[in-house]
Coordinates of N, CA and C in Angstrom, one line a residue:
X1308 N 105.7 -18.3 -10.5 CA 106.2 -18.8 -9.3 C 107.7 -18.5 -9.1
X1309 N 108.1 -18.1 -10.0 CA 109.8 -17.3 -10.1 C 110.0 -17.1 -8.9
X1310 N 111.0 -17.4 -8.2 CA 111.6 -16.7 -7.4 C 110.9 -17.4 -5.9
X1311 N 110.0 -17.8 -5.9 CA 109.7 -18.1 -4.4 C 108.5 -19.5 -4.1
X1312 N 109.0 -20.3 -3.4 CA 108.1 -21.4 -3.1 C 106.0 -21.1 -3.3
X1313 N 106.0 -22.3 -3.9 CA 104.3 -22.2 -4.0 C 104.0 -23.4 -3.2
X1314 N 102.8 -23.5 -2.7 CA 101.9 -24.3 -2.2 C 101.6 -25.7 -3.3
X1315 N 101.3 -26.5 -2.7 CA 100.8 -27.2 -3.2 C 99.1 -27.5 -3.9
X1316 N 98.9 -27.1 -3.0 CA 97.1 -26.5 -4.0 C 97.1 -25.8 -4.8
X1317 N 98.2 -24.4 -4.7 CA 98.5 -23.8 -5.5 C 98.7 -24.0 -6.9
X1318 N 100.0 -25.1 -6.6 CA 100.4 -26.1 -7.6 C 99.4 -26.7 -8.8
X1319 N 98.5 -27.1 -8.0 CA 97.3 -28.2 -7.9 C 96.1 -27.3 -8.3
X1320 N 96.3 -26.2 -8.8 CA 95.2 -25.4 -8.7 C 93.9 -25.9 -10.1
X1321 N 95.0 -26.5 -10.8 CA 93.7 -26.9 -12.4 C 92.7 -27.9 -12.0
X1322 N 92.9 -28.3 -10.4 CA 91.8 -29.2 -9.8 C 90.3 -28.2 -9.2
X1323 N 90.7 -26.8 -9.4 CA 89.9 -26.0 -8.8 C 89.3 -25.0 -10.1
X1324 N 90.1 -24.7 -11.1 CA 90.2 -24.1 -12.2 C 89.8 -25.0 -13.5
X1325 N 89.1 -25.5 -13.0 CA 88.8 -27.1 -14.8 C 88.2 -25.8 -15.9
X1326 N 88.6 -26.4 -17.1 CA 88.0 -26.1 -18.3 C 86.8 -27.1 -18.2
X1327 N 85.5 -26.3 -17.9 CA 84.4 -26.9 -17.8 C 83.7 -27.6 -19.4
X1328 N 84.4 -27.1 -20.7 CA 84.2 -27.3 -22.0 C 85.3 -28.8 -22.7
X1329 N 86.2 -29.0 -21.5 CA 87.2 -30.2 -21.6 C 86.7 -31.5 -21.7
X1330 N 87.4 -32.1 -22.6 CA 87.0 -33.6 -22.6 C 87.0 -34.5 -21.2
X1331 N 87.7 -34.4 -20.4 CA 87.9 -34.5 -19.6 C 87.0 -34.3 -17.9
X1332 N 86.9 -32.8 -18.1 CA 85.6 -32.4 -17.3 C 84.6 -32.8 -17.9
X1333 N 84.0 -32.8 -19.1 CA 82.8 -33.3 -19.4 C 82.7 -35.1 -19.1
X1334 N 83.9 -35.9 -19.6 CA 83.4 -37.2 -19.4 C 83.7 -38.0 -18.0
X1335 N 84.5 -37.2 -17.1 CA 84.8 -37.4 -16.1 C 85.1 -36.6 -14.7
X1336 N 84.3 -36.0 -14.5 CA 83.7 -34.4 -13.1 C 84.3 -35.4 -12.5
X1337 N 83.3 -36.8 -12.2 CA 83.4 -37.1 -10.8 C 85.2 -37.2 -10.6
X1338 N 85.9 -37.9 -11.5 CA 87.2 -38.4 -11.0 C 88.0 -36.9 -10.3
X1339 N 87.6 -36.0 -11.5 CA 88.6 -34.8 -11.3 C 88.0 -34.0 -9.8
X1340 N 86.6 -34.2 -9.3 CA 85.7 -34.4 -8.3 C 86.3 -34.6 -7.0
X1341 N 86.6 -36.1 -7.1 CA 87.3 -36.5 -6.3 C 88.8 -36.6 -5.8
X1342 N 89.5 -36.2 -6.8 CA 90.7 -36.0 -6.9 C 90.8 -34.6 -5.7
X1343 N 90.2 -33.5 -6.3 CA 90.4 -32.4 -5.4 C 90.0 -32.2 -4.1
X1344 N 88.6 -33.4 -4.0 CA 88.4 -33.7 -2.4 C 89.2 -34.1 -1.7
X1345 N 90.0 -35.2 -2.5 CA 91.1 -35.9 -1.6 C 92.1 -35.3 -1.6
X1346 N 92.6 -34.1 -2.4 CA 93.7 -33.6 -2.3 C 93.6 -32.4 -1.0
X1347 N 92.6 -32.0 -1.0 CA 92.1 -31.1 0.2 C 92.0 -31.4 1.5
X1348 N 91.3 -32.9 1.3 CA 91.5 -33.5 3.0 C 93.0 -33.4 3.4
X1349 N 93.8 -34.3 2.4 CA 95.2 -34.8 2.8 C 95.7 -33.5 3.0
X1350 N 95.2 -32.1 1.9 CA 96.6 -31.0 2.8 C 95.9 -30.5 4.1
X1351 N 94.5 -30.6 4.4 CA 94.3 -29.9 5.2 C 94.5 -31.2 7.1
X1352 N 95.7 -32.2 6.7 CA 95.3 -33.9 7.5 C 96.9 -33.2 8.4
X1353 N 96.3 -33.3 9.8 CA 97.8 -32.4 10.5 C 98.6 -33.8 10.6
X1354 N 98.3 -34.7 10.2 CA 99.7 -36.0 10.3 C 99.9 -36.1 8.9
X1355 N 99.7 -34.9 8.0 CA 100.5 -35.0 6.9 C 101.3 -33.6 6.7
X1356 N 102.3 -33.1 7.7 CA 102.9 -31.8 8.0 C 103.5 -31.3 6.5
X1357 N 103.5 -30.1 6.3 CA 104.2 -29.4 4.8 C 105.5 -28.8 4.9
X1358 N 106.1 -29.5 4.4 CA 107.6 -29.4 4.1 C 107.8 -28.7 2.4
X1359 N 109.1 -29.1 2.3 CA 109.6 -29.0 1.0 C 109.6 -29.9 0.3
X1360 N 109.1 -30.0 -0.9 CA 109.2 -30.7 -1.9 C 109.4 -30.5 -2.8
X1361 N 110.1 -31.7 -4.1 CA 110.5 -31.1 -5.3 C 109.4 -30.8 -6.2
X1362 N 108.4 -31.2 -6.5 CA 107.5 -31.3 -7.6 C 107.4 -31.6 -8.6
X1363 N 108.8 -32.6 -8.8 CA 108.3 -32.6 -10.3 C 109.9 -33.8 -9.9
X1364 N 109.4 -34.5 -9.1 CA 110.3 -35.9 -8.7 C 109.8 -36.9 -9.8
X1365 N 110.8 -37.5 -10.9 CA 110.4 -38.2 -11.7 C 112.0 -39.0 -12.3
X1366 N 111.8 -39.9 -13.2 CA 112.9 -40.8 -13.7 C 113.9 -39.6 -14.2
X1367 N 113.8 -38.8 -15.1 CA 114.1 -38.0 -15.6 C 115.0 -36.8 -14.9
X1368 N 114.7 -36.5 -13.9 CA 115.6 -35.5 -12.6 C 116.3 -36.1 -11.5
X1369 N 116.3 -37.2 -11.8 CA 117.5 -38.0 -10.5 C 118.2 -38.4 -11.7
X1370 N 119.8 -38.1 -11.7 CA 120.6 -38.5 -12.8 C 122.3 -38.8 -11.4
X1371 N 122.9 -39.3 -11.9 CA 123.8 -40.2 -11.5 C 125.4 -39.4 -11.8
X1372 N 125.8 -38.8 -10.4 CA 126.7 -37.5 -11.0 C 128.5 -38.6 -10.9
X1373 N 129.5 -38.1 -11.1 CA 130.2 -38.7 -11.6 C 131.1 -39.7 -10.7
X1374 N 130.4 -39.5 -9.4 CA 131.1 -40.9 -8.0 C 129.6 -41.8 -8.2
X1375 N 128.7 -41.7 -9.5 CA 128.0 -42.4 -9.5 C 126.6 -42.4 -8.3
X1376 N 126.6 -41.1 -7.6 CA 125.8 -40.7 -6.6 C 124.2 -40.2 -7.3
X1377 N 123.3 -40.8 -6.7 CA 122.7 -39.9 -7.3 C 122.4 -38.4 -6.7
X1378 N 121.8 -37.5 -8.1 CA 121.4 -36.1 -7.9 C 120.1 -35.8 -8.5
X1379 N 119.4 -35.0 -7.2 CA 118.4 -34.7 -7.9 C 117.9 -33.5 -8.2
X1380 N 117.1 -32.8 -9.8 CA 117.6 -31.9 -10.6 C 116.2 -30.9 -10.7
X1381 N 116.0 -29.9 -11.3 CA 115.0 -29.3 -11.6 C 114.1 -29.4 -10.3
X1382 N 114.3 -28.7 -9.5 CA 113.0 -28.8 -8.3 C 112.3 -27.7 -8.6
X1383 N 110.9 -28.2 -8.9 CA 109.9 -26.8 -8.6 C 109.8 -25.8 -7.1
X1384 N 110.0 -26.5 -6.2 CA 110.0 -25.8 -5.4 C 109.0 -25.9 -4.4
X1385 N 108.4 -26.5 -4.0 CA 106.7 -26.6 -3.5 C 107.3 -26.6 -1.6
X1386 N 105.6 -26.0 -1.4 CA 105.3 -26.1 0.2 C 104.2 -27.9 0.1
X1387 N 104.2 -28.4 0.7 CA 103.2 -29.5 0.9 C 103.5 -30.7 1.6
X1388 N 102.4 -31.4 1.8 CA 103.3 -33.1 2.4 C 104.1 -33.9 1.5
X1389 N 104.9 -34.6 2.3 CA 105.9 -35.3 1.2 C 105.3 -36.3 0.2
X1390 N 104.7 -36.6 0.7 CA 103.8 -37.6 0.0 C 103.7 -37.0 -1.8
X1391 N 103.0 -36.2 -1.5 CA 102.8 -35.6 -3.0 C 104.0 -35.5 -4.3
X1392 N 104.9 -35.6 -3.5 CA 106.3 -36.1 -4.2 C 106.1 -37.5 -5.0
X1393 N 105.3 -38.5 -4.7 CA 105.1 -39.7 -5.6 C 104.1 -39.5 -6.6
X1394 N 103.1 -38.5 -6.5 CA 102.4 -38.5 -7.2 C 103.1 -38.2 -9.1
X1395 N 103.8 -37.9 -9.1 CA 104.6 -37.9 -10.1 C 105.0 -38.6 -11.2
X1396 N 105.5 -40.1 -10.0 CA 106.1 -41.3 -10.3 C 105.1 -41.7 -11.1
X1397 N 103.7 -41.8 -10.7 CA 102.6 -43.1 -11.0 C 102.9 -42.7 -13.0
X1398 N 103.0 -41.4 -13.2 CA 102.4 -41.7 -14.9 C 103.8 -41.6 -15.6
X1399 N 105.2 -42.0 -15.1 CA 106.5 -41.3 -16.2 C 107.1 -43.3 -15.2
X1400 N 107.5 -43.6 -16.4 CA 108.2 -42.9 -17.9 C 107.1 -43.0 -18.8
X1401 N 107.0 -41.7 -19.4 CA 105.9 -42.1 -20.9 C 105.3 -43.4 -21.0
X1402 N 104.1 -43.2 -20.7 CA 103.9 -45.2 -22.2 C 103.7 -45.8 -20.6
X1403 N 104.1 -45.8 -19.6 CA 103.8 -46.9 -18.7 C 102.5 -47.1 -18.5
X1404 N 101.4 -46.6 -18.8 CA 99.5 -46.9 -19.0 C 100.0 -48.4 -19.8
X1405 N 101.0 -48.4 -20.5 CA 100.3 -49.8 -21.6 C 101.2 -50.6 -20.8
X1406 N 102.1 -50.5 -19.8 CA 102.8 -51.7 -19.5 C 101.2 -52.8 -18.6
X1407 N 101.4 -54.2 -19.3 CA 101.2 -55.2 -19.4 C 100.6 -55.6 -17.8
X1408 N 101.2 -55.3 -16.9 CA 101.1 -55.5 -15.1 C 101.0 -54.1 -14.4
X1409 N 100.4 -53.1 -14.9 CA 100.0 -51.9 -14.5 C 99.8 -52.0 -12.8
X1410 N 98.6 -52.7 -12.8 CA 98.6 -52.9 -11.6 C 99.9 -53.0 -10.3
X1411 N 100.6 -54.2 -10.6 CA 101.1 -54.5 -10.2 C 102.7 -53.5 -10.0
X1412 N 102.6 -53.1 -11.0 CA 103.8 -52.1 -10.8 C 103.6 -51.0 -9.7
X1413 N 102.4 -50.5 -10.3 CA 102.2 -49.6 -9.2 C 102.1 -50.1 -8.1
X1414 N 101.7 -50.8 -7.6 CA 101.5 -51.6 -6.4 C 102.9 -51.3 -5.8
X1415 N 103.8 -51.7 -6.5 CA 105.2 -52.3 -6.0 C 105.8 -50.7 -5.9
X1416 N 105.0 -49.6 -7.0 CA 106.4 -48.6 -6.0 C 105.1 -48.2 -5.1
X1417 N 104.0 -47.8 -5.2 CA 103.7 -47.7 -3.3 C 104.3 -48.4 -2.3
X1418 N 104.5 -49.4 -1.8 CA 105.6 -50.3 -1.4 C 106.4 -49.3 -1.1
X1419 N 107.5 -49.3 -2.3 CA 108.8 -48.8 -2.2 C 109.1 -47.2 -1.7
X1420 N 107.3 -46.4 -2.3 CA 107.8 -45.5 -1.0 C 107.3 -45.1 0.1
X1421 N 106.2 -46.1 0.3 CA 106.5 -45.9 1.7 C 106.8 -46.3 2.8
X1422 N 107.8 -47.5 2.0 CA 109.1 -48.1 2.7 C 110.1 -46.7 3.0
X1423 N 110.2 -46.0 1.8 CA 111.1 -45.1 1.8 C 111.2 -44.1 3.0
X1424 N 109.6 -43.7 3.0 CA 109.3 -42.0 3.5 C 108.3 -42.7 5.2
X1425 N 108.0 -43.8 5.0 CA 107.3 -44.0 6.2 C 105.8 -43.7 6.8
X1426 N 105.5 -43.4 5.2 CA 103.8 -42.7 5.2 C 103.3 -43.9 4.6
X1427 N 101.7 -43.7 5.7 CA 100.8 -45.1 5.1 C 101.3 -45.3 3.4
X1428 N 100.8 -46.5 3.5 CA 100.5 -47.0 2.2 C 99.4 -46.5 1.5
X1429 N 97.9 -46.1 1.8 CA 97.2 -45.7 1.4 C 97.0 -43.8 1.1
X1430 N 98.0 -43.1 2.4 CA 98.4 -42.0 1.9 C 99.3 -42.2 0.6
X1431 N 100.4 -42.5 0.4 CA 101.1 -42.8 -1.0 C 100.6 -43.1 -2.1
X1432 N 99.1 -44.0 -2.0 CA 98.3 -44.1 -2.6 C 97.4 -43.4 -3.6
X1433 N 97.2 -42.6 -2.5 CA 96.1 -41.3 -3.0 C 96.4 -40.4 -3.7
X1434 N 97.9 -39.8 -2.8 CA 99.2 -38.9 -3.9 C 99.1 -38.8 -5.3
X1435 N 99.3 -40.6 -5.4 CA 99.7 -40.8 -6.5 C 98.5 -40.3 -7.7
X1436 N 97.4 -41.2 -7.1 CA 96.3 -41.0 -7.9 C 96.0 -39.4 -8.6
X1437 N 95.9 -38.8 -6.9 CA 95.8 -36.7 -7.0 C 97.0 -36.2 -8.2
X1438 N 98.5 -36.9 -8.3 CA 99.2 -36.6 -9.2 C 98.6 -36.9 -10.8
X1439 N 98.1 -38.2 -10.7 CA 98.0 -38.2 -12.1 C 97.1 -37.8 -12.5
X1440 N 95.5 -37.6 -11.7 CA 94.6 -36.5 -12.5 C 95.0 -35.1 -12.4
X1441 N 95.9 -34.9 -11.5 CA 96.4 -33.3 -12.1 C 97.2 -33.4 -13.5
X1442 N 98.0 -34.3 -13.6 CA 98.9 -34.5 -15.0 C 97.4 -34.6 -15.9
X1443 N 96.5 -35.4 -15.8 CA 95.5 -35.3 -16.9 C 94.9 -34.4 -16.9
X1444 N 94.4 -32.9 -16.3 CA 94.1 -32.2 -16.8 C 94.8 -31.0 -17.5
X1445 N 96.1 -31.0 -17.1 CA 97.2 -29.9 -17.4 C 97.0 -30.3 -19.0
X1446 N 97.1 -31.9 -19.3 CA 97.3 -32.1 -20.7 C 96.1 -32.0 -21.5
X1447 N 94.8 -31.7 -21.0 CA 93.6 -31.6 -21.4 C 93.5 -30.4 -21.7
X1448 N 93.7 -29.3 -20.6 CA 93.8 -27.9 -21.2 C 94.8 -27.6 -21.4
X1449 N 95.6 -28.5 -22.4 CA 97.0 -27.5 -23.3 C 96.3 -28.4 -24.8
X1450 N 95.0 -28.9 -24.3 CA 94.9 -29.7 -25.7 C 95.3 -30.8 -26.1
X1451 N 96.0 -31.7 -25.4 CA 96.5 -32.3 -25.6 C 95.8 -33.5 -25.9
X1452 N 96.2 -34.9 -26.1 CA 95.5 -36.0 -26.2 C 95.8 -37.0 -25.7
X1453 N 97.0 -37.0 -25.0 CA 97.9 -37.8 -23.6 C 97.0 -38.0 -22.4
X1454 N 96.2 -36.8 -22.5 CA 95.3 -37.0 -20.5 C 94.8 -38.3 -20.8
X1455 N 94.9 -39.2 -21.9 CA 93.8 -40.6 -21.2 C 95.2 -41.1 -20.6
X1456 N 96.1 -41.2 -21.2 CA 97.3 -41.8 -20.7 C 97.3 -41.3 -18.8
X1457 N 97.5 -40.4 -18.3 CA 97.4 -40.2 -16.7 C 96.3 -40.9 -16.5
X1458 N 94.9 -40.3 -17.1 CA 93.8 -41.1 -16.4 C 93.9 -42.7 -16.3
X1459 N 94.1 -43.2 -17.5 CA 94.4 -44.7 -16.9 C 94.9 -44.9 -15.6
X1460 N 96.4 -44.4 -15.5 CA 97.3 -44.4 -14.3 C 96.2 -43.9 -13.1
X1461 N 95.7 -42.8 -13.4 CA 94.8 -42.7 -12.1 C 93.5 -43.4 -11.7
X1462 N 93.1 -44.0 -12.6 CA 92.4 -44.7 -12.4 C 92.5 -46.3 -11.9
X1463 N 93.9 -46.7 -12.3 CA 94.9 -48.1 -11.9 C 95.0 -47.6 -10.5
X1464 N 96.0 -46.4 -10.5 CA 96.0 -46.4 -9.3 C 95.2 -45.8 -8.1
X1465 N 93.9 -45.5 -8.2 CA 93.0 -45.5 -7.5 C 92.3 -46.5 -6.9
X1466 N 92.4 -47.7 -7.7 CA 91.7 -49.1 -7.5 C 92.6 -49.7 -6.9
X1467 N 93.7 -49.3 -6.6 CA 94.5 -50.3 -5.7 C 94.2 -50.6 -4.6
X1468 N 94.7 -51.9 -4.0 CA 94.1 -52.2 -2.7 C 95.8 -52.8 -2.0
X1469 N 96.3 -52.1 -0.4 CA 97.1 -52.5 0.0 C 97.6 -54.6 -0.2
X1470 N 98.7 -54.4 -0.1 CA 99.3 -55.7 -0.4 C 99.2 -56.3 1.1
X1471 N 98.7 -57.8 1.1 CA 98.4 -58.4 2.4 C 99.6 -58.8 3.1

């Protein structure tokens, strides 16, 4: 992707590309299933226009430059809706699957951004979800043993239900 903007399905492509031999694909098609259905509707949803996005919006690349402003660092580069910019949030910092009120956290940054950005609640929702089963399979097919860690988060946050 050197050198020039990618798509976001693009991006997103290990939703189309599964290691069919994965722990992951084997114990859970439907999630990763659904994940790419919903990722498909929303890019293909004309009230969700494609812009620029960073890809890889997380605790970690907003750092705090020396008037104390923040900046934000390492952009991948992406074409997509903005939305998909939260999808990120849901599974960093590390370890948040074990915080205690999962739910509830998450809860509160849907909220926060789409207080921010002005997109349903339930679009920021979905984002999030489509981010962290893409984070769970990247780490499935590098081998890893982290993908339950996303899937929790995508699973938390797929069960959410807007705040009354």
């Amino acid at each position: 992707h050197r050198g020039r903007l990618v798509t976001v399905r693009e991006y997103t492509r290990t939703l189309d590309t599964y290691d069919a031999s994965s722990a992951i694909w084997r114990d859970h098609r439907d999630e990763v299933d659904r994940a790419r259905e919903l990722r498909d509707a929303m890019l293909a949803d004309p009230s969700q226009p494609h812009r620029f996005v960073h890809g890889d919006l997380h605790h970690y690349n907003i750092l705090l430059d020396e008037d104390e402003q923040p900046r934000v660092i390492d952009p991948k580069g992406l074409i997509g809706p903005i939305g998909y910019d939260f999808g990120v949030m849901t599974y960093d910092p590390m370890e948040i699957h074990r915080h205690p009120e999962l739910p509830a956290l998450f809860r509160q940054r849907v909220t926060i951004w789409t207080n921010a950005t002005g997109l349903p609640w339930e679009v920021v929702r979905d984002w999030g979800y489509i981010g962290a089963i893409v984070s769970a399979c990247w780490s499935a097919e590098d081998g890893a043993d982290d993908w339950h860690d996303a899937f929790i988060g995508a699973t938390t946050m797929r069960q959410l239900t807007p705040p009354r």
